[in-house]
Tab-separated table of C-alpha atoms in Angstrom:
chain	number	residue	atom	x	y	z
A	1	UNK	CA	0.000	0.000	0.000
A	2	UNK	CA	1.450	3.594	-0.853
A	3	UNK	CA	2.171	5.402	1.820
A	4	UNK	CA	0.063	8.478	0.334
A	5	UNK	CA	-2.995	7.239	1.560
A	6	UNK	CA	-1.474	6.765	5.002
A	7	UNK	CA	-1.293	10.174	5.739
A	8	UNK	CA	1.106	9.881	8.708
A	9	UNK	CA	3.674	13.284	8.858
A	10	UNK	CA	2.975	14.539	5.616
A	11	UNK	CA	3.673	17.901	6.326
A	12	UNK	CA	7.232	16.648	7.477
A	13	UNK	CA	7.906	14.228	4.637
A	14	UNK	CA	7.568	17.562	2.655
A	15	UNK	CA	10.191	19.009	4.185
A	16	UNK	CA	12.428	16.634	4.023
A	17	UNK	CA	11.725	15.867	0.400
A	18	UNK	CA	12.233	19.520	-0.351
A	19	UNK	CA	15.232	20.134	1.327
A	20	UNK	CA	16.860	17.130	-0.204
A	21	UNK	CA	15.657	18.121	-3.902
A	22	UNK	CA	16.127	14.448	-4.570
A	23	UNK	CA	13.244	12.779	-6.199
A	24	UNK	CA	14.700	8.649	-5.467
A	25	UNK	CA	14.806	9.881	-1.502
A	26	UNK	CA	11.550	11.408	-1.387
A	27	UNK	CA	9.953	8.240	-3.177
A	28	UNK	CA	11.708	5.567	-1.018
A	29	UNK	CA	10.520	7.135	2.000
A	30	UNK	CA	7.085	7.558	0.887
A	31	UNK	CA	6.990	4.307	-0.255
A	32	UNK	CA	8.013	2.239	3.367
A	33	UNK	CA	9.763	-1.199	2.793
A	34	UNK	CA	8.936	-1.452	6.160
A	35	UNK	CA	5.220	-3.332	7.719
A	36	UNK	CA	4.787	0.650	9.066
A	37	UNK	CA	2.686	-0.672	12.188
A	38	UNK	CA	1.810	2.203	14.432
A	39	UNK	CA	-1.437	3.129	17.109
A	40	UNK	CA	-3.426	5.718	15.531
A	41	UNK	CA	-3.312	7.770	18.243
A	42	UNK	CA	-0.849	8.533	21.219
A	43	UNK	CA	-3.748	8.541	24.107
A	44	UNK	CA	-6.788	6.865	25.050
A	45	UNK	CA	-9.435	7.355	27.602
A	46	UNK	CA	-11.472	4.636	28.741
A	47	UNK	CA	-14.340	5.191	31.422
A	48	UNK	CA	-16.457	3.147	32.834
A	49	UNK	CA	-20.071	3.342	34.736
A	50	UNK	CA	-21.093	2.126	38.257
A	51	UNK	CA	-23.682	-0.454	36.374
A	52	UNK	CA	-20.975	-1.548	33.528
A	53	UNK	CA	-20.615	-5.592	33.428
A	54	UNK	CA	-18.151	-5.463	30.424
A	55	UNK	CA	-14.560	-3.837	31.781
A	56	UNK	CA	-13.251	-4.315	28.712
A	57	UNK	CA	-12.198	-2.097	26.062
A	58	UNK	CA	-10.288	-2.744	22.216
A	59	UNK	CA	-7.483	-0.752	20.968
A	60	UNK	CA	-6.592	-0.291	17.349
A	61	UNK	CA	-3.194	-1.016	15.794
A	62	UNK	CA	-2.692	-0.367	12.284
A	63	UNK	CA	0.320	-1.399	9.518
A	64	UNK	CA	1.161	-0.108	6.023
A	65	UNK	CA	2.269	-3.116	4.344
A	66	UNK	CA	-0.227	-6.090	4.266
A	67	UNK	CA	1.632	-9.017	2.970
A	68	UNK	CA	1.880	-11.546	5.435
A	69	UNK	CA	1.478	-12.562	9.145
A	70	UNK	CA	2.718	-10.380	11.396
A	71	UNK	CA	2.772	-10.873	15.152
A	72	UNK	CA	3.786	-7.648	17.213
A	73	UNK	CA	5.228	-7.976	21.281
A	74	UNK	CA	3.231	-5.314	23.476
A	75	UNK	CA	5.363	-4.077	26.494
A	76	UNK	CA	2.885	-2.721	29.257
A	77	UNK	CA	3.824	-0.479	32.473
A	78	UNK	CA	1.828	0.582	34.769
A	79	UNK	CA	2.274	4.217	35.957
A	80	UNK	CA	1.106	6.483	38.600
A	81	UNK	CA	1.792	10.220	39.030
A	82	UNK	CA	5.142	11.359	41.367
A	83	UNK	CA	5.241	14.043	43.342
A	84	UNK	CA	6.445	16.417	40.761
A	85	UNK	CA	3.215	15.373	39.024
A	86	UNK	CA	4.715	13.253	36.712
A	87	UNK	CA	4.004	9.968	35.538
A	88	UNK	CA	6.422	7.236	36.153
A	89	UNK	CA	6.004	3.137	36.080
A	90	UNK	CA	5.402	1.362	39.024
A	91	UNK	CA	4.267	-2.048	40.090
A	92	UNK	CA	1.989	-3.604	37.792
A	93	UNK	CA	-1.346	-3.793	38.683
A	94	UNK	CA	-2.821	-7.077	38.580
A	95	UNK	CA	-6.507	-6.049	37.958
A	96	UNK	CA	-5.161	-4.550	34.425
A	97	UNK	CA	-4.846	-7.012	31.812
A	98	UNK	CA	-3.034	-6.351	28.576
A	99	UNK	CA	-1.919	-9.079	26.129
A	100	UNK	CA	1.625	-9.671	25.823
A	101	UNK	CA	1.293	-9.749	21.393
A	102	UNK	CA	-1.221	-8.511	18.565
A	103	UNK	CA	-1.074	-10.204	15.599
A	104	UNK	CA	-1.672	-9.108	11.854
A	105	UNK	CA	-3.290	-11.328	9.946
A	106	UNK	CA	-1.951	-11.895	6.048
A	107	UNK	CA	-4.047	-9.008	4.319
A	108	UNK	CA	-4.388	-6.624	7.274
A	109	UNK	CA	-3.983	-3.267	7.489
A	110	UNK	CA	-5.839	-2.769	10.629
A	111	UNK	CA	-5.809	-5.112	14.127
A	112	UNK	CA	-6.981	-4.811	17.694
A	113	UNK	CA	-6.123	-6.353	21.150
A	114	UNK	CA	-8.388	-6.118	24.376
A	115	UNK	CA	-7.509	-4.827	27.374
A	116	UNK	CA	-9.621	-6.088	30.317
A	117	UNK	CA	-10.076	-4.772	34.267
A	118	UNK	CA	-10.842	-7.115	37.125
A	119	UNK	CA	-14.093	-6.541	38.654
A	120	UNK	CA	-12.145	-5.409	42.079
A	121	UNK	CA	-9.924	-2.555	40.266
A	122	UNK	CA	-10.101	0.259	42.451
A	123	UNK	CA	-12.878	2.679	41.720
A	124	UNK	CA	-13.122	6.720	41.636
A	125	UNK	CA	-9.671	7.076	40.492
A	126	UNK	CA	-7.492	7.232	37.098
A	127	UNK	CA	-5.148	4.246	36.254
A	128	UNK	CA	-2.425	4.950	33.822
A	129	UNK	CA	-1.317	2.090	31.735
A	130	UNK	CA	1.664	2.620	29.125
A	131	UNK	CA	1.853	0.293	26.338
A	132	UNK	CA	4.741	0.233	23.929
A	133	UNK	CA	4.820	-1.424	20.387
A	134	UNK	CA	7.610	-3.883	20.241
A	135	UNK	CA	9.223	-3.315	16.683
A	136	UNK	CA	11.407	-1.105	14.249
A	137	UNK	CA	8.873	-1.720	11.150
A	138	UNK	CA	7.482	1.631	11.791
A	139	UNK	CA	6.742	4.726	9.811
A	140	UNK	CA	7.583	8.457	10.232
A	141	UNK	CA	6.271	9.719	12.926
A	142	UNK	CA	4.859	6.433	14.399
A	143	UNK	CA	2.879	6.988	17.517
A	144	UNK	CA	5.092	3.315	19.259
A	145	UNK	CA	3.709	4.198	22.440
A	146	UNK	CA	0.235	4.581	23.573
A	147	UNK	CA	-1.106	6.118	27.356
A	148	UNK	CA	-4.072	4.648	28.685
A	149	UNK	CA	-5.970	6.880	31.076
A	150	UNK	CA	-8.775	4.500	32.909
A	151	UNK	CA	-11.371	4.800	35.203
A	152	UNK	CA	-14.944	2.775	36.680
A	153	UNK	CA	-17.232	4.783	38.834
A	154	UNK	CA	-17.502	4.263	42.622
A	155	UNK	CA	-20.520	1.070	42.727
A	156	UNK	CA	-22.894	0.625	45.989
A	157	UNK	CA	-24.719	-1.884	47.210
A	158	UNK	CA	-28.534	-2.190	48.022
A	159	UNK	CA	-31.059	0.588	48.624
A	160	UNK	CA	-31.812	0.609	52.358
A	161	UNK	CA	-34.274	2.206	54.211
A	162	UNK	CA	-32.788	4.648	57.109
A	163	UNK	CA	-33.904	7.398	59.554
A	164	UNK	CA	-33.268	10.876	59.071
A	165	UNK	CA	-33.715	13.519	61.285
A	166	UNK	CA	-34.081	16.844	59.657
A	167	UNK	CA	-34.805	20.179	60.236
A	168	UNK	CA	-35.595	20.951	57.133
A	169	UNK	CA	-38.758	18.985	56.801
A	170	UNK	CA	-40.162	21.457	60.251
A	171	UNK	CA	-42.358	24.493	59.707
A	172	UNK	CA	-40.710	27.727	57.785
A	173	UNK	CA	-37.141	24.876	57.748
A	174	UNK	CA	-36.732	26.734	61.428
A	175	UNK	CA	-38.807	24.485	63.602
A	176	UNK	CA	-38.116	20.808	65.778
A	177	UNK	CA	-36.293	18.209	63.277
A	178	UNK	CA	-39.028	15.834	61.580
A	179	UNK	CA	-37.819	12.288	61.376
A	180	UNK	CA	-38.560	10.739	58.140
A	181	UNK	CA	-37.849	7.261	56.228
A	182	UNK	CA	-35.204	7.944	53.610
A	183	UNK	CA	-33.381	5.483	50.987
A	184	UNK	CA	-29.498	5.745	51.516
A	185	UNK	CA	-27.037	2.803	49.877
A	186	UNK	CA	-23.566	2.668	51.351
A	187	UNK	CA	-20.253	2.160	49.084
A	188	UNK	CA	-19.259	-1.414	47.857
A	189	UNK	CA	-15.523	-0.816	47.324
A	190	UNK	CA	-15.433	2.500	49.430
A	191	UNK	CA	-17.267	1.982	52.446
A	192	UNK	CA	-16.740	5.600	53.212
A	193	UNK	CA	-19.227	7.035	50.856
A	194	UNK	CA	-23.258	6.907	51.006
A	195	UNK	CA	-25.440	7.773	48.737
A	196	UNK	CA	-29.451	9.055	49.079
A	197	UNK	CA	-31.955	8.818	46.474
A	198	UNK	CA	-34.946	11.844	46.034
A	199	UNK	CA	-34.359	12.527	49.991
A	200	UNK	CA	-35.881	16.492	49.216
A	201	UNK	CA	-38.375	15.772	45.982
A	202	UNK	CA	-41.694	17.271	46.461
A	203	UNK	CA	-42.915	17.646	43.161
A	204	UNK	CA	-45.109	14.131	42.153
A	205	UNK	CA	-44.471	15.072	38.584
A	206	UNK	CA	-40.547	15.064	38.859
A	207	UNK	CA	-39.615	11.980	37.405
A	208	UNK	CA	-36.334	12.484	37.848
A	209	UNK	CA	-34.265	10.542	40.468
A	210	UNK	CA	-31.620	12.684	42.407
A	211	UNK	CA	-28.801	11.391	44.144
A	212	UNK	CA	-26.717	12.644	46.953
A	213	UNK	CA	-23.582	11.765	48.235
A	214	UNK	CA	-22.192	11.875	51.410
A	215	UNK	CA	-18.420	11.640	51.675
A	216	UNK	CA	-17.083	10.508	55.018
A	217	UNK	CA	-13.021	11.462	55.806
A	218	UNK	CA	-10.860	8.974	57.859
A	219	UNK	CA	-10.588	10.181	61.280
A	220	UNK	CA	-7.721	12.509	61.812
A	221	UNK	CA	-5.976	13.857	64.821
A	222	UNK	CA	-9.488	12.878	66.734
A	223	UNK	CA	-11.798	14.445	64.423
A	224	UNK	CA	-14.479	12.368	61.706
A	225	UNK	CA	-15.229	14.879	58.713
A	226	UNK	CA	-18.108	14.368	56.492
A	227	UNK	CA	-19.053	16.504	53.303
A	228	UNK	CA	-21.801	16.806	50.897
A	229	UNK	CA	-20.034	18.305	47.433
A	230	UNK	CA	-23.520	21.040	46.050
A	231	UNK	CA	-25.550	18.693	44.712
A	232	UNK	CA	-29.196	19.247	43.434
A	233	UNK	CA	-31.590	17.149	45.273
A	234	UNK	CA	-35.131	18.348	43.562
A	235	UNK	CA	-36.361	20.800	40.653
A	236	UNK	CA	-35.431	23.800	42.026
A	237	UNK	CA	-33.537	22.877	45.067
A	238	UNK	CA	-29.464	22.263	45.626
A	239	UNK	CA	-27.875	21.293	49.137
A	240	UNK	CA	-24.542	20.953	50.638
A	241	UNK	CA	-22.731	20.771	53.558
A	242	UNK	CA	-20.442	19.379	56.565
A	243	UNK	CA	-20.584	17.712	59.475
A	244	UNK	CA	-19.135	14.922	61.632
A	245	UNK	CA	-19.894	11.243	61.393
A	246	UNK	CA	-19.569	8.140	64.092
A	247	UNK	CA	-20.763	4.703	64.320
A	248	UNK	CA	-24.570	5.114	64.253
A	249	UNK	CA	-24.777	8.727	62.661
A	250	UNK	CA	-23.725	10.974	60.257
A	251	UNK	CA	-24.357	14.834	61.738
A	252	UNK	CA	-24.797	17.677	58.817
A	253	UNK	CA	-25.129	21.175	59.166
A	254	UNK	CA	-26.366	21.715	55.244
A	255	UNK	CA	-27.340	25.044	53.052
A	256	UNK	CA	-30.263	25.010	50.872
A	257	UNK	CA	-30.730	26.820	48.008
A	258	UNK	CA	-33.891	27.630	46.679
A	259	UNK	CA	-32.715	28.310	42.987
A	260	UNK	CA	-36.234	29.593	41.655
A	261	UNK	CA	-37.150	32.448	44.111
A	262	UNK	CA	-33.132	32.832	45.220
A	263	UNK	CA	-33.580	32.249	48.899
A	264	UNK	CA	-30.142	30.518	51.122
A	265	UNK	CA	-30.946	28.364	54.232
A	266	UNK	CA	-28.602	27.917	56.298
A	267	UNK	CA	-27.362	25.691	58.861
A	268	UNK	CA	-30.188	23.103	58.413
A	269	UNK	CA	-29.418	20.254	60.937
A	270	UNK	CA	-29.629	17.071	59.443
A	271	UNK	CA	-28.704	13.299	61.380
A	272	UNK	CA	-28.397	10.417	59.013
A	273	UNK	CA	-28.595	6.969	60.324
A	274	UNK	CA	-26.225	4.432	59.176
C-alpha cells in the first residue's frame, strides 16, 4: 500500500523531500519497505459506569504493508503520578490485563487487542497504563507508544431504608427536626461514601431521580469529617454541607438553596442513620 494514503507526517515528509531536492529519496521514503505498524493515536481514555458488566475495552493497531502474518510484542507499564506530578512506572497492577502480542493477519492493514479490568480494580480514580509497540517496522512519525488513562465509577450496594432527622422537613425549615424514612445505599468498594436517592423531591411530577452523596473522611488527629459536594436534590432545590460522622450517625449542618425564588438556608441540621 502507498504510503500516500497513510497520511502519517505529511507535512514533514515535505520538508524533508524539499530540502533534499532528490526525487529517489523522497519516493523511497514515501513508499516504506517497512510493515509501518503504528497506534493511531498517542492517548486513550477509557471510562467506565457504576452499572458496567463489560470492563473491557479494544485498541486499534494499524500497519502499512499487508503481505503476510505479522505478530507484534506489546510491552505494558503501569504508571502512577510522582510528586512532581509526573508519571512514572510502578508495580503492575494485577486487575489490568493487557496481552503480551497482537497479531496481523496476512491481508491486514488494521488489528486490535483487548484490554480487560478485574471486577475489584479500584474505583473513583485514574489508572495509567503505558503500552509500547515492540518493533522497528514503523513509519515516520509512528505513535510506538500509547497512554491509557482508565477509570470505573464508585458502585454501591442495596437501597436501604434509614432514619433521618431533619430540620428541614419542620415548619418555615426553622422548627423541631421531623424524622422521616429515607433510601441511603452505602459504598461497595469504598465503604466511606453513602449515597441518598430523592431525599428532598416534592414535586409528584418530577420523574427524575436525584442522588446525593455523602463523603465521610478517615478520622484525623481525633476528628471524623463528612461533606456533601452542592448537589441538586429536587427541581429547584441544591444542598450541601459538613458535618461529623460516628458509628450510628452521620451529623450535617447543610445550606439550601432555593434556585427559583433565590432564597439561602442555612445551617439546616440534618442526622443520618447508618
Amino acid at each position: 500500500m502507498n504510503i500516500k494514503s497513510y497520511i502519517l507526517g505529511l507535512s514533514a515528509l515535505s520538508m524533508v523531500g524539499l530540502s533534499a531536492c532528490d526525487t529517489d529519496n523522497v519516493r523511497s521514503i514515501y513508499e516504506n519497505a517497512t510493515e509501518g505498524i503504528t497506534f493511531l493515536i498517542d492517548e486513550q481514555e477509557e471510562s467506565f459506569s457504576e452499572t458496567a458488566t463489560d470492563l473491557s475495552f479494544d485498541v486499534d493497531v494499524v500497519r502499512q504493508n499487508a503481505k503476510g502474518e505479522t505478530t507484534v510484542n506489546l510491552i505494558s507499564a503501569y504508571m502512577q503520578v510522582n510528586d512532581k506530578g509526573k508519571l512514572e512506572e510502578t508495580t503492575w497492577n494485577n486487575d489490568i490485563t493487557v496481552p503480551s502480542t497482537v497479531t496481523f493477519k496476512d491481508g491486514e492493514t488494521m488489528t486490535s487487542f483487548k484490554v480487560s479490568l478485574g471486577n475489584d480494580i479500584k474505583q473513583g480514580i485514574e489508572h495509567y497504563v503505558n503500552v509500547v509497540l515492540d518493533t522497528k517496522e514503523e513509519p515516520v512519525d509512528a505513535y510506538m507508544s500509547k497512554l491509557f488513562v482508565i477509570s470505573r465509577a464508585y458502585t454501591y450496594g442495596e437501597f436501604k431504608e434509614k432514619n433521618l432527622s431533619s430540620v428541614w422537613f419542620s415548619d418555615n425549615h426553622a422548627g423541631t427536626a421531623v424524622n422521616k424514612t429515607i433510601q441511603i445505599q452505602q459504598g461497595t468498594q469504598n465503604t466511606m461514601i453513602y449515597r441518598t436517592k430523592n431525599v428532598y423531591r416534592t414535586d409528584p411530577e418530577d420523574k427524575k431521580d436525584y442522588l446525593m452523596v455523602i463523603t465521610l473522611s478517615p478520622e484525623k488527629g481525633g476528628k471524623k469529617t463528612a461533606k456533601v459536594a452542592e448537589t441538586q436534590v429536587a427541581k429547584n432545590l441544591t444542598v450541601s454541607g459538613e458535618g461529623t460522622w460516628d458509628d450510628s450517625f452521620i451529623t450535617l449542618k447543610m445550606k439550601f438553596v432555593d434556585t427559583k425564588n433565590k432564597k439561602e438556608y442555612k445551617d439546616i441540621e440534618e442526622k443520618f442513620s447508618r
